[in-house]
JSON list of C-alpha atoms in Angstrom, two decimals:
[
{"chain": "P", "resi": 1, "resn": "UNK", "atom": "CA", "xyz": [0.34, 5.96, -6.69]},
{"chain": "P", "resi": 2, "resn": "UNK", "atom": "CA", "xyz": [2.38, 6.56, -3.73]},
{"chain": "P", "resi": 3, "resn": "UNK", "atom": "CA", "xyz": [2.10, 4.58, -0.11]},
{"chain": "P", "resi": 4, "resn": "UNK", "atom": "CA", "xyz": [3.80, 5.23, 2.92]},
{"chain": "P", "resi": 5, "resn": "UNK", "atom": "CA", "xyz": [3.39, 2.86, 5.94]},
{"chain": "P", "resi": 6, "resn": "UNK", "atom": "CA", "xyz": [4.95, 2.81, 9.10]},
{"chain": "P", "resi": 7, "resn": "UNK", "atom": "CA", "xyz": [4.05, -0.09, 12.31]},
{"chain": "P", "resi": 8, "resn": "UNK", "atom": "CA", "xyz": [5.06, -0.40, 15.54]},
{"chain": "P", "resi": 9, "resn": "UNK", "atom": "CA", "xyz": [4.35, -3.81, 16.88]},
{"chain": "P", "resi": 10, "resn": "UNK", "atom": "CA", "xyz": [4.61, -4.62, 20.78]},
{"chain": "P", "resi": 11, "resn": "UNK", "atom": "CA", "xyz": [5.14, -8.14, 22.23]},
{"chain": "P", "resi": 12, "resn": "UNK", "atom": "CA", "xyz": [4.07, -7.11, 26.22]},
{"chain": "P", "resi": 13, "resn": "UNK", "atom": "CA", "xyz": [5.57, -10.56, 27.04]},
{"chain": "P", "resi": 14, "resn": "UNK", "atom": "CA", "xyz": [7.04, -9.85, 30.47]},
{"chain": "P", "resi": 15, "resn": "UNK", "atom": "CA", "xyz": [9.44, -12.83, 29.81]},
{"chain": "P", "resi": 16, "resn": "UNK", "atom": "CA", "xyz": [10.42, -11.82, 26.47]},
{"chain": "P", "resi": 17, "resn": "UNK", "atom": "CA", "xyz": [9.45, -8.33, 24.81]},
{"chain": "P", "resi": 18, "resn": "UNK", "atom": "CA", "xyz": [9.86, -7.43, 21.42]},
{"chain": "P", "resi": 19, "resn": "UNK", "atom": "CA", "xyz": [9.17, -3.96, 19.60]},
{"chain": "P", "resi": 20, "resn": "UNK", "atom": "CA", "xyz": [9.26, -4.45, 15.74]},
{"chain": "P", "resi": 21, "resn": "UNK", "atom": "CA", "xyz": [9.46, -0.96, 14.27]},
{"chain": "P", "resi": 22, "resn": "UNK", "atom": "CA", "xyz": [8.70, -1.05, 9.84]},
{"chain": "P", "resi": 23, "resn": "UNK", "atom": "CA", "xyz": [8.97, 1.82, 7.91]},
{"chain": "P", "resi": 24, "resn": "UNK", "atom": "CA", "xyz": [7.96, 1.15, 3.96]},
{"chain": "P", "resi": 25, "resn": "UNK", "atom": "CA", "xyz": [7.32, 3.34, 0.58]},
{"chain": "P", "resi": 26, "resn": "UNK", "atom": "CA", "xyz": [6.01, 2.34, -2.56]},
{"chain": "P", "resi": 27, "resn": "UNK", "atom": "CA", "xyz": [6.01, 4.42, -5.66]},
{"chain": "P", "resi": 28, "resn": "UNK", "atom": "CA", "xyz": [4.07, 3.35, -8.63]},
{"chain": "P", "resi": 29, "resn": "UNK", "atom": "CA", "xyz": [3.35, 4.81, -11.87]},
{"chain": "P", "resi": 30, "resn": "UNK", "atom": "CA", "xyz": [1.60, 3.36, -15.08]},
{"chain": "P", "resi": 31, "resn": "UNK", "atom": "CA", "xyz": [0.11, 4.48, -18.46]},
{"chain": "P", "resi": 32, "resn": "UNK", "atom": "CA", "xyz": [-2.01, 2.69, -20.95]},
{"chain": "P", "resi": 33, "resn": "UNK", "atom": "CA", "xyz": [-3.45, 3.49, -23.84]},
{"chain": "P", "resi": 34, "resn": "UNK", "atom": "CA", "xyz": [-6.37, 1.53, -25.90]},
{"chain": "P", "resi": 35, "resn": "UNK", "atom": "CA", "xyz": [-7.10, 2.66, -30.01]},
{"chain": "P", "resi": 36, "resn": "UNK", "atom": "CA", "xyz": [-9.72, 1.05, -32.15]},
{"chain": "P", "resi": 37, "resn": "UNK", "atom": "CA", "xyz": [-7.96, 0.63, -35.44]},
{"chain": "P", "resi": 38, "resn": "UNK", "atom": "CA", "xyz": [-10.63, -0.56, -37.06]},
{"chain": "P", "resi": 39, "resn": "UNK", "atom": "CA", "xyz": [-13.80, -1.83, -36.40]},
{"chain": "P", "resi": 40, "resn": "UNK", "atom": "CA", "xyz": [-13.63, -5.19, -34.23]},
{"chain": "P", "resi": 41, "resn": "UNK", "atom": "CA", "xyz": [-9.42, -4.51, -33.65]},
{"chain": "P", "resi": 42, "resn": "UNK", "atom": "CA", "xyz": [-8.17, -2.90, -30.79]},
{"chain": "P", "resi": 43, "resn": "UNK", "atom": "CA", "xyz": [-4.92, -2.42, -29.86]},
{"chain": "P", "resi": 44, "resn": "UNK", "atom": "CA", "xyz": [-3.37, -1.87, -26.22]},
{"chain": "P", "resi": 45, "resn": "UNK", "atom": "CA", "xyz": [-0.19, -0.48, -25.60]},
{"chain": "P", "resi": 46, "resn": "UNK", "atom": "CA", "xyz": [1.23, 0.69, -21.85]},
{"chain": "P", "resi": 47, "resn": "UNK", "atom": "CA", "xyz": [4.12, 0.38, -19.53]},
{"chain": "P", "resi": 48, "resn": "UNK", "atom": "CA", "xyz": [4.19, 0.48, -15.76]},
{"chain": "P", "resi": 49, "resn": "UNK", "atom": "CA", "xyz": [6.93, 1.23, -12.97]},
{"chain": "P", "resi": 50, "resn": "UNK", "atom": "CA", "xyz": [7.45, 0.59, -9.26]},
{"chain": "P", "resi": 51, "resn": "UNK", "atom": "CA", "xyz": [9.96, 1.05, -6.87]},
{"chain": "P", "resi": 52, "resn": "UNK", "atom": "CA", "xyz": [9.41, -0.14, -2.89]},
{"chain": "P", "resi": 53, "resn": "UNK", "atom": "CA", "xyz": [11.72, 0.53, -0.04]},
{"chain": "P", "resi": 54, "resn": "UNK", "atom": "CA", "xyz": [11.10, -1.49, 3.16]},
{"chain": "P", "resi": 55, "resn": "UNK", "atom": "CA", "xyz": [13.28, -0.89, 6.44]},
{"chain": "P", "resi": 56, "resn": "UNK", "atom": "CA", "xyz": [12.60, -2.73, 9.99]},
{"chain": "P", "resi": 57, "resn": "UNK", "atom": "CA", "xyz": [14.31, -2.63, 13.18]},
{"chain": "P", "resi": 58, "resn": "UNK", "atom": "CA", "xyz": [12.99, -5.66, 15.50]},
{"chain": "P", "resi": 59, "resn": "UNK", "atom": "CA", "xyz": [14.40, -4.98, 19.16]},
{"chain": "P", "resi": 60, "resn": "UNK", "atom": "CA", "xyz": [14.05, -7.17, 22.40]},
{"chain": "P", "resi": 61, "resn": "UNK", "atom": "CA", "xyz": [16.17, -7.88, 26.02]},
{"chain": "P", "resi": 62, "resn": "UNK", "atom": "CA", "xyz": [19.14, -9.54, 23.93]},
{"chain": "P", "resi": 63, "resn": "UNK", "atom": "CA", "xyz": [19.66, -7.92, 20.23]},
{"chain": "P", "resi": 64, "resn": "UNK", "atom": "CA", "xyz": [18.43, -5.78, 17.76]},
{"chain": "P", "resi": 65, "resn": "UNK", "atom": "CA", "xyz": [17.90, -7.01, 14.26]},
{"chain": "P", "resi": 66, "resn": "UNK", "atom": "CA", "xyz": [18.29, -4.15, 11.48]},
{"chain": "P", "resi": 67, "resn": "UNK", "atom": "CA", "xyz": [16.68, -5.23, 7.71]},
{"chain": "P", "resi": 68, "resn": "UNK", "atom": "CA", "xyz": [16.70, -3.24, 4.74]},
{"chain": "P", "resi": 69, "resn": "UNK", "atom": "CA", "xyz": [15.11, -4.11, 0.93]},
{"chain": "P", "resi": 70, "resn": "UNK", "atom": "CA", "xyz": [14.75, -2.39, -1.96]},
{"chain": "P", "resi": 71, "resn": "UNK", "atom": "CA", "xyz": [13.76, -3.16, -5.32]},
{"chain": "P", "resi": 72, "resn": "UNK", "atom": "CA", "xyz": [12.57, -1.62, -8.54]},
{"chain": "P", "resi": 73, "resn": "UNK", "atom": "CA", "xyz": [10.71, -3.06, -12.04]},
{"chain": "P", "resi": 74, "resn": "UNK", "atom": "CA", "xyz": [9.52, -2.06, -15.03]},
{"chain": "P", "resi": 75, "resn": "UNK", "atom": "CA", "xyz": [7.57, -3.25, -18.08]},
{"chain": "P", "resi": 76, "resn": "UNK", "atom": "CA", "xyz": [6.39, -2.52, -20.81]},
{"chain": "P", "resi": 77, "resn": "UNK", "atom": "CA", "xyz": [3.34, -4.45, -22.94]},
{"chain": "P", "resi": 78, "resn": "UNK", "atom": "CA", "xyz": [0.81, -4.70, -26.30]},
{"chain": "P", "resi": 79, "resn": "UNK", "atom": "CA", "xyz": [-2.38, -6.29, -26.94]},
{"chain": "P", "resi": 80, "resn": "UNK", "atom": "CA", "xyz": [-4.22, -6.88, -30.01]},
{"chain": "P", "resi": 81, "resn": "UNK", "atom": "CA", "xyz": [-7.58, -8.07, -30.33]},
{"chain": "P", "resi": 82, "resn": "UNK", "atom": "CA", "xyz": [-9.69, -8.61, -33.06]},
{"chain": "P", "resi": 83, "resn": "UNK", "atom": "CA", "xyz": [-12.86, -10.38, -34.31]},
{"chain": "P", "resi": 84, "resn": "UNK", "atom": "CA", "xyz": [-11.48, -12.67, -37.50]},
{"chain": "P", "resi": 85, "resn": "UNK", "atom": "CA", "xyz": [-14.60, -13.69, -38.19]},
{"chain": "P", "resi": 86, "resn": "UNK", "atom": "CA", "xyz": [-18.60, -13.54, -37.37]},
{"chain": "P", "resi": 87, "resn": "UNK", "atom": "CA", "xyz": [-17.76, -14.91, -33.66]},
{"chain": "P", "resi": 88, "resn": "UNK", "atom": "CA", "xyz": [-14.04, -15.42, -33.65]},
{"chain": "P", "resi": 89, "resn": "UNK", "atom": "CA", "xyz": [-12.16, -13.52, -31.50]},
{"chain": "P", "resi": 90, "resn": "UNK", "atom": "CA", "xyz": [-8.44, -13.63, -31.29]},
{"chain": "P", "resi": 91, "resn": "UNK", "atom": "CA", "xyz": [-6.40, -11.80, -28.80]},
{"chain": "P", "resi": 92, "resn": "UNK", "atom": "CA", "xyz": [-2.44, -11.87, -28.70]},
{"chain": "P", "resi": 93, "resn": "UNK", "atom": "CA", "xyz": [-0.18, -9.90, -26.49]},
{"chain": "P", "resi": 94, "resn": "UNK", "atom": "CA", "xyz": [3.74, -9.87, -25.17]},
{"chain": "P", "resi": 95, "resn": "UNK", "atom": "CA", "xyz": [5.08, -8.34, -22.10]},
{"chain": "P", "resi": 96, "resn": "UNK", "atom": "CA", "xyz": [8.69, -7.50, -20.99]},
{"chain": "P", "resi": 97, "resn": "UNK", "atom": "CA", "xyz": [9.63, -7.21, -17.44]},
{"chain": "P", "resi": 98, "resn": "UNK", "atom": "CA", "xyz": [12.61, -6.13, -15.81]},
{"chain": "P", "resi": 99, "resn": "UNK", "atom": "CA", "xyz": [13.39, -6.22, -12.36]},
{"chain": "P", "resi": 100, "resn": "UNK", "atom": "CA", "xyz": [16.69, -5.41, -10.37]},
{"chain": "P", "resi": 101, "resn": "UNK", "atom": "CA", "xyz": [16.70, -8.27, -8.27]},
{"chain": "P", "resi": 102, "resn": "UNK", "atom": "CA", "xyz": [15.07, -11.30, -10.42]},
{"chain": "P", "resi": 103, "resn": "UNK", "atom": "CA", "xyz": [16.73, -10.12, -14.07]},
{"chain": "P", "resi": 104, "resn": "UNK", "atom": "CA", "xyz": [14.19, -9.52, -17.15]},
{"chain": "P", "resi": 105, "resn": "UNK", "atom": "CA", "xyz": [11.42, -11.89, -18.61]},
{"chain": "P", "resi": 106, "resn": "UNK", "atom": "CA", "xyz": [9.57, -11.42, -21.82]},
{"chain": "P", "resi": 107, "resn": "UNK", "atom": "CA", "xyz": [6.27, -13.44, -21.88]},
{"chain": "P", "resi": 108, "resn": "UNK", "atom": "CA", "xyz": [3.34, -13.93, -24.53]},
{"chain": "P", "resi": 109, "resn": "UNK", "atom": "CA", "xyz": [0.15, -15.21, -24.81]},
{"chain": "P", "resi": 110, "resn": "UNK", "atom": "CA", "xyz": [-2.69, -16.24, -28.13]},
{"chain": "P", "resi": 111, "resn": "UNK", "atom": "CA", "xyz": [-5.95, -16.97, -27.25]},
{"chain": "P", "resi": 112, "resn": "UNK", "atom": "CA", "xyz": [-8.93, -17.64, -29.67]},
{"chain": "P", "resi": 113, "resn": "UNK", "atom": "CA", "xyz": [-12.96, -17.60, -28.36]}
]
């Protein structure tokens, strides 16, 4: 997936005009992959990446203001999910994240129905 955006935004204010000019990108790629390994089990496996660029000028009478931001993640994650019993279902998964700007995070989750 790839986005490009770009917005001029005019404050006509004859007192105090602005122009904000924004100028963005996002790339993002993921995969994921389901398997039946045996009747009433699946497992889920897939991993996902994304990188966003973001640069803005906002002008008016009495100073520009120039911003820049970056940042890129990644993560990877399973899933199984299975039927125990007649009417039990049990799903587990466990996700690791890792970001430039915020560090890494693993997380988890069990849930029964």
């Amino acid at each position: 997936n790839y986005t490009d955006v770009a917005t001029d935004n005019l404050t006509p204010d004859p007192g105090f005009s602005q122009l904000g000019l924004n100028d963005g990108q996002r790339v993002r790629t993921d995969w994921r992959s389901v398997v039946q390994v045996a009747p009433g089990y699946t497992v889920v496996v897939g991993a996902d990446w994304q990188r966003e660029e973001l640069d803005s000028r906002n002008i008016n009478p009495f100073n520009t203001t120039l911003f820049s931001a970056e940042e890129e993640s990644a993560g990877v994650y399973g899933q199984f999910d299975g039927e125990i019993v007649r009417n039990w279902f049990l799903t587990g998964n466990l996700r690791f994240d890792d970001n430039e700007n915020f560090g890494s995070a693993t997380t988890w989750r069990i849930a029964s129905a």
